[in-house]
Coordinates of C-alpha atoms in Angstrom, one line a residue:
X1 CA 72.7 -7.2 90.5
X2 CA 75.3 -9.6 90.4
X3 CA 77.5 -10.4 87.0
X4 CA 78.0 -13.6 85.5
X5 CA 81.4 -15.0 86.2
X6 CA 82.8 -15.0 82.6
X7 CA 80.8 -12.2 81.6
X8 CA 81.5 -9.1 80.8
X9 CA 78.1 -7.5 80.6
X10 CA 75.7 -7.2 84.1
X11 CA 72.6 -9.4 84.2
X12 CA 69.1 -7.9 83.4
X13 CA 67.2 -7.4 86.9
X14 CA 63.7 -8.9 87.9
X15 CA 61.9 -6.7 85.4
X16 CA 64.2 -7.1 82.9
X17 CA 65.8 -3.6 83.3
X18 CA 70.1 -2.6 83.4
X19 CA 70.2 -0.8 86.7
X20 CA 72.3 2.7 86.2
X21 CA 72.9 5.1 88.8
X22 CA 73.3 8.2 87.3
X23 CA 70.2 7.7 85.2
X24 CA 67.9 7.0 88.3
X25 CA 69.4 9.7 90.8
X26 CA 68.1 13.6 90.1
X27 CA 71.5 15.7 88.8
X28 CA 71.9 18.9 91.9
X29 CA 71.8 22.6 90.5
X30 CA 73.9 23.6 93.3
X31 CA 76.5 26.0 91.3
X32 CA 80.6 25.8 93.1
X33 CA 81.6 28.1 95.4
X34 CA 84.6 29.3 93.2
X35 CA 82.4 29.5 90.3
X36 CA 79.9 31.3 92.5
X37 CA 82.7 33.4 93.8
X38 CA 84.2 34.4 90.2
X39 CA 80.7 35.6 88.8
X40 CA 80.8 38.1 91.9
X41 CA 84.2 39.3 90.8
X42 CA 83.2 39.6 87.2
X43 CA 80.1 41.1 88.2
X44 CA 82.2 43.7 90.6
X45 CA 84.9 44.7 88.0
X46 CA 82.6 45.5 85.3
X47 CA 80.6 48.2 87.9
X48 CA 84.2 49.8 88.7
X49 CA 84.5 50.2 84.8
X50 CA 81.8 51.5 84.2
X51 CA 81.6 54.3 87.2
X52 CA 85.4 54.8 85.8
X53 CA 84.3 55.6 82.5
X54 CA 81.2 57.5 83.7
X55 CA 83.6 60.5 85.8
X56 CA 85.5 60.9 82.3
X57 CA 82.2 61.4 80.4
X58 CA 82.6 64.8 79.7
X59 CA 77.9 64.9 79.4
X60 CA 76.5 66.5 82.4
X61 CA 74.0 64.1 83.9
X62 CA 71.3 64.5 86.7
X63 CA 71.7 62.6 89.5
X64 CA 68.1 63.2 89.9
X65 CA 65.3 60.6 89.4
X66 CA 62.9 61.1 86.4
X67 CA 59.2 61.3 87.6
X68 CA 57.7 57.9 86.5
X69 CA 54.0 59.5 86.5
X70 CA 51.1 58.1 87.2
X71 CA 50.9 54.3 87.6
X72 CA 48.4 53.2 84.0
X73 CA 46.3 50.8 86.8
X74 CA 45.7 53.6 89.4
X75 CA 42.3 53.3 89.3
X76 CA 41.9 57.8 89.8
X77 CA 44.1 58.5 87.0
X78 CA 42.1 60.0 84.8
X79 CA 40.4 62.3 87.6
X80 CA 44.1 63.3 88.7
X81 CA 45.1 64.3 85.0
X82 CA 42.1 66.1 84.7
X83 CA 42.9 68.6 87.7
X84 CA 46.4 68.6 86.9
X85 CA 45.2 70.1 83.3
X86 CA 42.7 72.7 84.8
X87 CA 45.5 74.3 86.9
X88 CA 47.3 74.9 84.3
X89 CA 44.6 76.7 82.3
X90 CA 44.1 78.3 85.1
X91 CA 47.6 79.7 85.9
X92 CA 47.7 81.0 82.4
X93 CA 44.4 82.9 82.4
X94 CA 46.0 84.8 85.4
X95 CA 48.9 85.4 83.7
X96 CA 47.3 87.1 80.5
X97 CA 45.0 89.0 83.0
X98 CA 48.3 90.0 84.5
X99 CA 49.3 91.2 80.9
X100 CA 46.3 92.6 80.5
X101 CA 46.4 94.9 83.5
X102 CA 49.8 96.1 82.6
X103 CA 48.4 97.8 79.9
X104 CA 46.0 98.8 80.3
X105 CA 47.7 102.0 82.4
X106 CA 50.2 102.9 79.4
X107 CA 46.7 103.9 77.3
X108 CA 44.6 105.6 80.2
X109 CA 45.7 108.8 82.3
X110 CA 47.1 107.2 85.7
X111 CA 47.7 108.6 88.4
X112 CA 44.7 110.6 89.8
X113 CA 42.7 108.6 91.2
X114 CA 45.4 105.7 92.3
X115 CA 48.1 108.1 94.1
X116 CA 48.1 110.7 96.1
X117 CA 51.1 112.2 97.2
X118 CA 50.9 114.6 100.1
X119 CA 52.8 117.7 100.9
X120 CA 56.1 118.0 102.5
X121 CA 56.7 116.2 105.6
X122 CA 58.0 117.9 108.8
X123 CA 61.5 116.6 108.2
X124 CA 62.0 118.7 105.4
X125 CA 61.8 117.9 101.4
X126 CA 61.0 113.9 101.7
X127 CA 57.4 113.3 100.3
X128 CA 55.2 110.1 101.3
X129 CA 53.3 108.1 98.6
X130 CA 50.3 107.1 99.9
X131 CA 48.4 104.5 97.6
X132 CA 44.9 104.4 97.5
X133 CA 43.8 100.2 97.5
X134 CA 39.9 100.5 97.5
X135 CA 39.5 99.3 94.3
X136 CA 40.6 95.6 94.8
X137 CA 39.1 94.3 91.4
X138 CA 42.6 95.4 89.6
X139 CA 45.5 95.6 92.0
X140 CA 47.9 95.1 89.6
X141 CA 46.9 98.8 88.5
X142 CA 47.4 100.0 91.7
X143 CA 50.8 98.6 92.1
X144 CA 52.0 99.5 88.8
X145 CA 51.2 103.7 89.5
X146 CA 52.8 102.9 93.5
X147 CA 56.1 101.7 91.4
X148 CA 56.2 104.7 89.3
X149 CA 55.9 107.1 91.7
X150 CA 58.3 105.7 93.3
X151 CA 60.5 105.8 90.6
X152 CA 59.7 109.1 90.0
X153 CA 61.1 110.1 93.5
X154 CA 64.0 108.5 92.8
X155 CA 65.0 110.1 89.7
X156 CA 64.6 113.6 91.9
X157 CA 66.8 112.3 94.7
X158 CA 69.2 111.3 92.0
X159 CA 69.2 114.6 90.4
X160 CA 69.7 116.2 93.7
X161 CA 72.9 114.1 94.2
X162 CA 74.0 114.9 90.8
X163 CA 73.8 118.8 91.1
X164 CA 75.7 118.3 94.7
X165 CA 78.6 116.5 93.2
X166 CA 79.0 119.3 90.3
X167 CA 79.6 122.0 92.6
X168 CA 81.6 120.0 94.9
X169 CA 85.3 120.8 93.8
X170 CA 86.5 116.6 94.9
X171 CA 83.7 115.1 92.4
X172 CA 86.8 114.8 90.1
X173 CA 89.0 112.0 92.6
X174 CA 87.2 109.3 90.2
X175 CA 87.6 108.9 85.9
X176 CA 84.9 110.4 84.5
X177 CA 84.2 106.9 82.5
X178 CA 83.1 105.2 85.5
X179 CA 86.3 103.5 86.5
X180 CA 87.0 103.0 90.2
X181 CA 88.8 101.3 92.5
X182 CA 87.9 98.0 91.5
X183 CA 86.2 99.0 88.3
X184 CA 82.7 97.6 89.7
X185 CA 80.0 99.4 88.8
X186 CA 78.2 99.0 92.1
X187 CA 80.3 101.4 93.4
X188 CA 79.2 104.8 92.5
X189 CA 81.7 108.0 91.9
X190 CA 80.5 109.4 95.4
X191 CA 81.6 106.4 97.1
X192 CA 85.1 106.7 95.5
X193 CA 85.7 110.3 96.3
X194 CA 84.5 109.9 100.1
X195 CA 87.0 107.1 100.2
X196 CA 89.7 109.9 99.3
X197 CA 88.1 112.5 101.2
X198 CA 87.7 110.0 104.3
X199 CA 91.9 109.7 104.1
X200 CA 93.0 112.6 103.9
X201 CA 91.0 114.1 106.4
X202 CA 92.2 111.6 109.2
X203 CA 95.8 110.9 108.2
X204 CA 98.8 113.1 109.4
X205 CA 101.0 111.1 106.8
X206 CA 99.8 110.5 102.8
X207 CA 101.7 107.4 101.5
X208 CA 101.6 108.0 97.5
X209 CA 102.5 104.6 96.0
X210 CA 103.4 104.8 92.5
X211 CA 104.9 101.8 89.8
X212 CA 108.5 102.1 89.4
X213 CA 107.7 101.0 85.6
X214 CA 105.6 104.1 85.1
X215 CA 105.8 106.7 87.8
X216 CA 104.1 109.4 86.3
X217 CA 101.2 107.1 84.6
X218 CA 100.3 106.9 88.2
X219 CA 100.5 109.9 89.9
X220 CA 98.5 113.0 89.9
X221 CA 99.9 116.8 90.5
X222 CA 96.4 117.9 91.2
X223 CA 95.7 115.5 94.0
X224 CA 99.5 116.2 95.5
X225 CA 98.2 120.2 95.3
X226 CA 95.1 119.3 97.5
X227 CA 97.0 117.3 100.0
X228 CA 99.6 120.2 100.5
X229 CA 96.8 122.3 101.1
X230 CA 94.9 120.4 103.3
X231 CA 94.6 121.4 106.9
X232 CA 96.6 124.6 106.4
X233 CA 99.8 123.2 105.0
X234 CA 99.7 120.6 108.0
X235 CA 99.8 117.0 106.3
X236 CA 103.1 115.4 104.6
X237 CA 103.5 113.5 101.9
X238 CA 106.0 111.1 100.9
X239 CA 106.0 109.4 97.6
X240 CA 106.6 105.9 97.8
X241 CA 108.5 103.9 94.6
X242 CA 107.1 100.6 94.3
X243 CA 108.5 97.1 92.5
X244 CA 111.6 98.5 92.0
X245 CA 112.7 95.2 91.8
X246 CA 111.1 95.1 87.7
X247 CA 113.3 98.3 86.7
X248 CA 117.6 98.8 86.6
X249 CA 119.4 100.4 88.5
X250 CA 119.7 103.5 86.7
X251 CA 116.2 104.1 85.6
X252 CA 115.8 103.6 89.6
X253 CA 118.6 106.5 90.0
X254 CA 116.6 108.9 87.7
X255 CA 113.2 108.2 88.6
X256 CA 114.3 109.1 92.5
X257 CA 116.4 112.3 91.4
X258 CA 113.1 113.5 89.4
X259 CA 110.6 112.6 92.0
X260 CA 112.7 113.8 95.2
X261 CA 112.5 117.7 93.3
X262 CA 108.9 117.3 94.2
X263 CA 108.6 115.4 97.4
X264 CA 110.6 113.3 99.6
X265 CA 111.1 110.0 98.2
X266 CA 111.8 106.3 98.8
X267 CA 112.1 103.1 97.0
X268 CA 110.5 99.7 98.4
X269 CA 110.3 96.2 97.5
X270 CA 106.5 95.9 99.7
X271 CA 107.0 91.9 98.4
X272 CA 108.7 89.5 96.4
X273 CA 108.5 89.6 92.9
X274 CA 105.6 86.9 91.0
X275 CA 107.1 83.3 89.9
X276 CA 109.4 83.5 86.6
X277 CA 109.6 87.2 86.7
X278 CA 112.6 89.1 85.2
X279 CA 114.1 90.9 88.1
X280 CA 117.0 93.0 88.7
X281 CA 119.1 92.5 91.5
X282 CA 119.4 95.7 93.6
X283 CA 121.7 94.8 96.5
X284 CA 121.0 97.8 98.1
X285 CA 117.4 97.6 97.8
X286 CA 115.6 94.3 99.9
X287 CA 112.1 93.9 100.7
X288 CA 114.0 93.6 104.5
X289 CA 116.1 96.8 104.1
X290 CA 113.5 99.1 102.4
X291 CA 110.5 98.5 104.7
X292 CA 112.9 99.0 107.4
X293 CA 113.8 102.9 106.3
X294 CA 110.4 103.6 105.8
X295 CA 109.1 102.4 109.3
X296 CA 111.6 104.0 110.9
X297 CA 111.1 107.2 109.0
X298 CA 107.8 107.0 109.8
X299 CA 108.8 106.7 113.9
X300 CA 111.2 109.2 113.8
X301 CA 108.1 111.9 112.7
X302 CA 105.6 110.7 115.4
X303 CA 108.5 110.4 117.7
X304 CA 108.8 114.1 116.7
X305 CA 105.2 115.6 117.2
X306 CA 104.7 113.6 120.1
X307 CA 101.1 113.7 119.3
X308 CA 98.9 112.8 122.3
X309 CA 96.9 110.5 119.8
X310 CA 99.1 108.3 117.7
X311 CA 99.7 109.4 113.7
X312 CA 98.0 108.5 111.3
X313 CA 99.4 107.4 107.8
X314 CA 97.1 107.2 104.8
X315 CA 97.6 105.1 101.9
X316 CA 96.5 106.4 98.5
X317 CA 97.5 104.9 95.1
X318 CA 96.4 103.5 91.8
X319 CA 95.1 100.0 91.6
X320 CA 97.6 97.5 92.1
X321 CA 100.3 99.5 92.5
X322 CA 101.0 97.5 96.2
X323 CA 99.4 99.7 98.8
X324 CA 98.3 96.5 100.8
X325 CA 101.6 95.0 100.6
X326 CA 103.2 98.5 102.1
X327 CA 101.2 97.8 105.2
X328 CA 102.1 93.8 105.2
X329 CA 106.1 94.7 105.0
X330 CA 105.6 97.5 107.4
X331 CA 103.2 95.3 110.1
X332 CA 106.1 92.0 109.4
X333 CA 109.3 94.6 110.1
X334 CA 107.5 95.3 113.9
X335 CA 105.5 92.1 114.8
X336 CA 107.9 89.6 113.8
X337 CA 106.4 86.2 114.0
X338 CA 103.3 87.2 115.8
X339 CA 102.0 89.8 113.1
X340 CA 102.8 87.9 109.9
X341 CA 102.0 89.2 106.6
X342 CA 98.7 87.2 105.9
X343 CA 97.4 88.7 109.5
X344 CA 97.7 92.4 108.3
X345 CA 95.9 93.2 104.8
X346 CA 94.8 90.5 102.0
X347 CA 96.5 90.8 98.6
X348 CA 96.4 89.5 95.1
X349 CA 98.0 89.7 91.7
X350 CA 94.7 91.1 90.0
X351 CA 92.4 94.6 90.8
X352 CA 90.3 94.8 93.1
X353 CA 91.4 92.6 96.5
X354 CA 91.0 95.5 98.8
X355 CA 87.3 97.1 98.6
X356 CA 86.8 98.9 101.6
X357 CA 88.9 101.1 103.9
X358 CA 91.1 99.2 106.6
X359 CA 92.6 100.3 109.8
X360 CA 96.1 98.8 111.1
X361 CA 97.4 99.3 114.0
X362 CA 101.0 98.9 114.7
X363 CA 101.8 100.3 118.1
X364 CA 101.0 103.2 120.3
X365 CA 102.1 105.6 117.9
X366 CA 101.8 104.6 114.5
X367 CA 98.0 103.5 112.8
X368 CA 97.9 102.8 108.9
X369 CA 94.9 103.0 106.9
X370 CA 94.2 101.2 103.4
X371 CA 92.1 102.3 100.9
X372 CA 90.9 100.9 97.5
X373 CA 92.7 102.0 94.6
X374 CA 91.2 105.2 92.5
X375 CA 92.2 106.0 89.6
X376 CA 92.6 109.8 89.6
X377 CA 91.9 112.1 86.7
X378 CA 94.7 113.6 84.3
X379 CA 95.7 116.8 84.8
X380 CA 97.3 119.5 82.8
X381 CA 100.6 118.8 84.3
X382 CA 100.9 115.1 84.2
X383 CA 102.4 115.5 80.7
X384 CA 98.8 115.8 78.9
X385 CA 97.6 118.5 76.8
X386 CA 94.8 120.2 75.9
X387 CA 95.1 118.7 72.4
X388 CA 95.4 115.1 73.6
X389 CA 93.1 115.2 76.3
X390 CA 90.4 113.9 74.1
X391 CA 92.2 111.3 72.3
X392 CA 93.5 109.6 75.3
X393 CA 89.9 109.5 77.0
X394 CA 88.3 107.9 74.5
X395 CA 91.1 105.8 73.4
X396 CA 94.3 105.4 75.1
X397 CA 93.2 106.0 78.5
X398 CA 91.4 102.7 78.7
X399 CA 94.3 100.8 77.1
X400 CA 96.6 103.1 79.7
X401 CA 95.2 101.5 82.6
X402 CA 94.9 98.1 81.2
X403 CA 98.7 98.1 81.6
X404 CA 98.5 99.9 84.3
X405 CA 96.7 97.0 86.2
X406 CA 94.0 99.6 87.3
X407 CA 91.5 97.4 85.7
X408 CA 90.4 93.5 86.7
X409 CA 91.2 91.4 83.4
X410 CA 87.4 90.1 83.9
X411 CA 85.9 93.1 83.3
X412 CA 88.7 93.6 79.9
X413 CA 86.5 93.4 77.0
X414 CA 88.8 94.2 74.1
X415 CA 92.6 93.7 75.4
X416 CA 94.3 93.6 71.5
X417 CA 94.7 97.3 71.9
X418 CA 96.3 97.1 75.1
X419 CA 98.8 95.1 73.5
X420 CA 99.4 97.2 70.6
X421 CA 100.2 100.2 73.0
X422 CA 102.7 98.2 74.9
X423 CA 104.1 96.6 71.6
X424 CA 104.6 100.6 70.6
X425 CA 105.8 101.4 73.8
X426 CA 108.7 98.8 74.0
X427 CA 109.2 99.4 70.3
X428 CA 110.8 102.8 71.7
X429 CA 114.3 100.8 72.4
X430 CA 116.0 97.8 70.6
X431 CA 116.1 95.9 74.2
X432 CA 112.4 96.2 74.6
X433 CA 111.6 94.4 71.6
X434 CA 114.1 92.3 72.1
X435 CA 113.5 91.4 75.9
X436 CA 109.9 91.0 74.5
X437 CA 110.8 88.5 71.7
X438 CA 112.5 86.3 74.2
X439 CA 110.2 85.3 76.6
X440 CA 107.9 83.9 74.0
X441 CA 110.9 82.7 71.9
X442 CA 109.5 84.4 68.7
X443 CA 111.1 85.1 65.3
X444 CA 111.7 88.5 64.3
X445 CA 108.0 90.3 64.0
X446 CA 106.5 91.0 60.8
X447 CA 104.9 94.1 59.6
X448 CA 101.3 93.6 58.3
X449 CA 99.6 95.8 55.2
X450 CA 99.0 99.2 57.6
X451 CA 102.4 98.7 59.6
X452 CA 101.0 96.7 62.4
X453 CA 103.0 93.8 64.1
X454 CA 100.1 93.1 66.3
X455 CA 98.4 90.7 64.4
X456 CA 101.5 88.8 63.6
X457 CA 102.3 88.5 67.2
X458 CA 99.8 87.6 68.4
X459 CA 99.1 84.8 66.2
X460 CA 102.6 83.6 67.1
X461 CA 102.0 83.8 70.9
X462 CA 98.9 82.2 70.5
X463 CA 100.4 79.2 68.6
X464 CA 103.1 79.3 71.6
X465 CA 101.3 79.1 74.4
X466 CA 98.3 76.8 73.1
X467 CA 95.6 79.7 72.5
X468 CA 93.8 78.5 69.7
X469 CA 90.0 78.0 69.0
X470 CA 88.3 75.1 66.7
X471 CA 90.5 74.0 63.6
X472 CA 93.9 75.4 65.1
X473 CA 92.3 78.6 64.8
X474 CA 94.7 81.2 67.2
X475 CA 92.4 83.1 69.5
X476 CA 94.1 86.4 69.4
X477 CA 92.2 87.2 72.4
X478 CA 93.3 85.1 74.5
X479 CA 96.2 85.6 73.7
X480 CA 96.3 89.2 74.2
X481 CA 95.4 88.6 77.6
X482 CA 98.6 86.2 78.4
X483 CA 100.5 89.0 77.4
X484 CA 99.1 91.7 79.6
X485 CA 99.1 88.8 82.7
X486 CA 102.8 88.5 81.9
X487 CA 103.4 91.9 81.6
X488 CA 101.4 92.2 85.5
X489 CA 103.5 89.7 87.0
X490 CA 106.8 91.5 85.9
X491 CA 107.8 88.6 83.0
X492 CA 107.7 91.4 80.6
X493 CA 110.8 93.8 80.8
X494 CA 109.3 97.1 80.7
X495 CA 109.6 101.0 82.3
X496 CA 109.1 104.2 81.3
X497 CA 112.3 106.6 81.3
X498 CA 112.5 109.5 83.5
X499 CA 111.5 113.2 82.1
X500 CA 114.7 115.9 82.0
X501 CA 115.7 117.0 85.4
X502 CA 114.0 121.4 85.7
X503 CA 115.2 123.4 87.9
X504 CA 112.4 123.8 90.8
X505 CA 111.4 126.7 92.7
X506 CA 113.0 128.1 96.1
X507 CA 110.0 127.2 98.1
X508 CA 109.7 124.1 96.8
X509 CA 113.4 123.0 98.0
X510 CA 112.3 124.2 101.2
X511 CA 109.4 122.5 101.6
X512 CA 111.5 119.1 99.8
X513 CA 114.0 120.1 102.9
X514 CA 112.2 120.3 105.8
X515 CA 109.6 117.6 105.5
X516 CA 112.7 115.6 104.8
X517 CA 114.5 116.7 107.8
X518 CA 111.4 115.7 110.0
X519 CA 111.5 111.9 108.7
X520 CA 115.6 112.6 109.1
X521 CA 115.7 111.6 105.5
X522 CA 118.9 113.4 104.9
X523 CA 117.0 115.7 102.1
X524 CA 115.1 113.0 100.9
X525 CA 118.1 110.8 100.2
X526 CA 117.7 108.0 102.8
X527 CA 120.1 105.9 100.2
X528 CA 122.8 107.2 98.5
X529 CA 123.0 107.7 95.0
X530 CA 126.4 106.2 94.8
X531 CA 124.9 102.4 96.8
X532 CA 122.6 102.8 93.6
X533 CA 125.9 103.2 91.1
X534 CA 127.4 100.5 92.5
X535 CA 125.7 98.0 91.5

């Protein structure tokens, strides 16, 4: 269409119509490419957030699909359903006939017609069950009296064990309570003592680790009495001090002057002490330094016997105490880099790492064997009388080996009274409480109604280290078993002083002499007395 000249407005076509463009041409959906493109970005963001916020969504979720069922326009649906119900009813008939069966036995005699045990095999005092399976309309009765009888042969083989453990005079090697090595129950107390009896009949050498913070609370005169008269006077023993590192220098002093009346005796520092533990140095005293002495103590006596079979040195010990880390600092002194530590026997803070026994050998001449902590039985001269005996069995034995370690905190059910015997133990001096008070940063304790300053802190610690239940509420606990880690790990300044030197008999100084002159010991003083003085 062509305009007017002079007009501003376009002439109307043939059919009288304004001719517009836009109005006659169809308008494109196409969407932009950057508008396309910022939809996919949107689109990708808002997935990320929401898998973000899906990992901190603290509800456990299946990743499983749910079973939709069965489609509503299968056309066998209602067949399908209809079996699917039917098992079901039948499943649970069988199950109350199962019921049924099972007791129907407890009412009637049993046993006459089903089983019929025979008479004594040839090899001697095993019987055989032989079950009689004619009558197949109720095998669940037949089953049942097989299971008993079975049971019932059990119980006679257990009663059998039981009568050859009383009258055999090493039953005792294990707590009476059940406490072993590792304080599993799987293990039986027969298990325990073999492990004992399995040492100290193959080793020439008896290792006896004990904790420099309680040397007595791990050591036992009655099993030091059996190994001095095992094989006609022929094994030695040589008491090994532990973690010395966790006690001063003049505990150290006493505790070796009490134990060296006895037995030869050596401090060691089997491995370096736990992360933020209180230590004292003893210059005198490294790991390097006292696995050296003991290794070449241990030489010089195989050098000596010249053995055509190469000695034997058994390990015994409570749990804990660092048997396995004896045999690591003696195995890193001789291989070097070859035979590092991890190589030679696995260790751990807690109870319980070393299960079985383990044989190392470290050259032609010298073979170590570890063993599983046991925790041996008190005796009359372990500083326990007749009068307490029963006291600390039923109470303070179990708290005694809590802080002892001899115990896997898993298994602890109740560890509050663990803590009030340590509180009243380090009550004994004004540094223990003190000591104690500082590593928590706590306020002076406060006595409750019946004189007990375990409650109170407790409560503190628990408020200190973040122990506390719903509402604020301190988990005393939990916190109780903070205290007894720290006191593990050597955080907790603790020890236990040694008893008043006694005068010991003639033979006994003789004995102390010349097992001491066969490790060249120099009477069971490797290290001076004045090296300990100084520093």
């Amino acid at each position: 269409m062509v305009n007017k000249p002079g007009s501003k407005y376009p002439m109307p076509n043939e059919a009288g119509m304004h001719s517009n463009p836009s109005e006659s041409e169809p308008k494109s959906k196409r969407t932009p490419v950057r508008l396309r493109h910022r939809i996919e970005k949107a689109s990708a963001a808002k997935q990320r957030k929401q898998r973000k916020l899906a990992k901190k969504n603290p509800e456990w979720r299946t990743r499983l699909r749910k079973d939709p069922g069965i489609p509503n326009l299968f056309p066998y649906k209602d067949r399908i359903l209809h079996e699917i119900e039917q098992k079901k009813r039948l499943k649970q008939e069988e199950a109350s006939r199962r019921r049924e069966g099972l007791k129907a036995p407890k009412s009637e005699s049993h046993g006459a017609d089903d089983v019929v045990v025979t008479e004594e095999t040839l090899n001697g005092g095993d019987r055989m069950e032989k079950v009689d399976m004619e009558d197949a309309s109720n095998p669940m009765e037949a089953l049942l009296a097989s299971a008993k009888a079975q049971a019932a042969k059990y119980e006679e083989v257990s009663d059998d064990d039981d009568d050859d453990d009383e009258s055999n005079g090493m039953s005792d090697v294990s707590s009476g309570d059940g406490i072993g090595p590792t304080h599993n129950h799987d293990f039986s107390r027969r298990a325990f003592d073999q492990v004992y009896k399995t040492v100290l009949s193959s080793a020439d050498i008896i290792l006896y680790v004990l904790d420099a913070r309680d040397p007595n609370g791990t050591r036992s005169r009655e099993i030091e009495r059996e190994i001095m008269a095992a094989n006609s006077g022929s094994k030695r023993l040589i008491l090994i001090l532990n973690k010395i590192d966790l006690v001063p220098p003049s505990v150290l002093k006493a505790w070796l002057a009490y134990l060296r009346i006895s037995f030869p005796a050596l401090p060691l520092r089997a491995s370096n002490p736990a992360p933020n533990a209180r230590t004292f140095d003893h210059k005198a005293f490294t790991v390097r330094g006292t696995s050296e002495t003991l290794l070449r103590a241990l030489k010089t006596y195989a050098h000596e016997k010249s053995l055509k079979r190469s000695t034997t040195v058994g390990i015994l010990g409570y749990p804990n105490v660092g048997k396995s880390s004896v045999i690591n600092a003696l195995v890193s002194r001789l291989g070097g880099a070859r035979r590092s530590q991890a190589t030679a026997c696995p260790v751990g803070a807690e109870a319980g790492v070393t299960t079985a026994l383990r044989e190392v050998k470290l050259d032609n001449k010298l073979k170590l064997i570890d063993s599983p902590g046991i925790v041996f039985p008190p005796s009359d001269s372990d500083g326990e009388t007749e009068g307490n005996r029963a006291l600390i069995q039923n109470k303070d034995r179990q708290n005694r080996l809590i802080l002892l370690n001899a115990i896997p905190p898993k298994t602890i059910t109740d560890p509050v009274p663990a803590v009030t015997l340590l509180l009243r133990r380090l009550s004994e001096s004004e540094s223990g409480t003190s000591n104690l008070l500082s590593v928590y940063d706590l306020p002076p304790l406060i006595l409750g109604a019946d004189g007990d300053v375990t409650t109170d802190f407790l409560v503190q610690v628990a408020r200190r280290r973040g122990r506390l239940g719903k509402g604020g509420v301190p988990n005393l606990s939990a916190a109780a078993m903070t205290v007894i880690t720290d006191w593990r790990d050597g955080r907790i300044q603790g020890w236990t002083d040694a008893p008043t030197l006694q005068a010991s008999s003639s033979d006994q100084k003789e004995i102390v002499s010349e097992w001491a002159a066969e490790f060249k010991l120099d009477g069971g003083k490797d290290v001076s007395n004045q090296d300990i003085m100084e520093e």
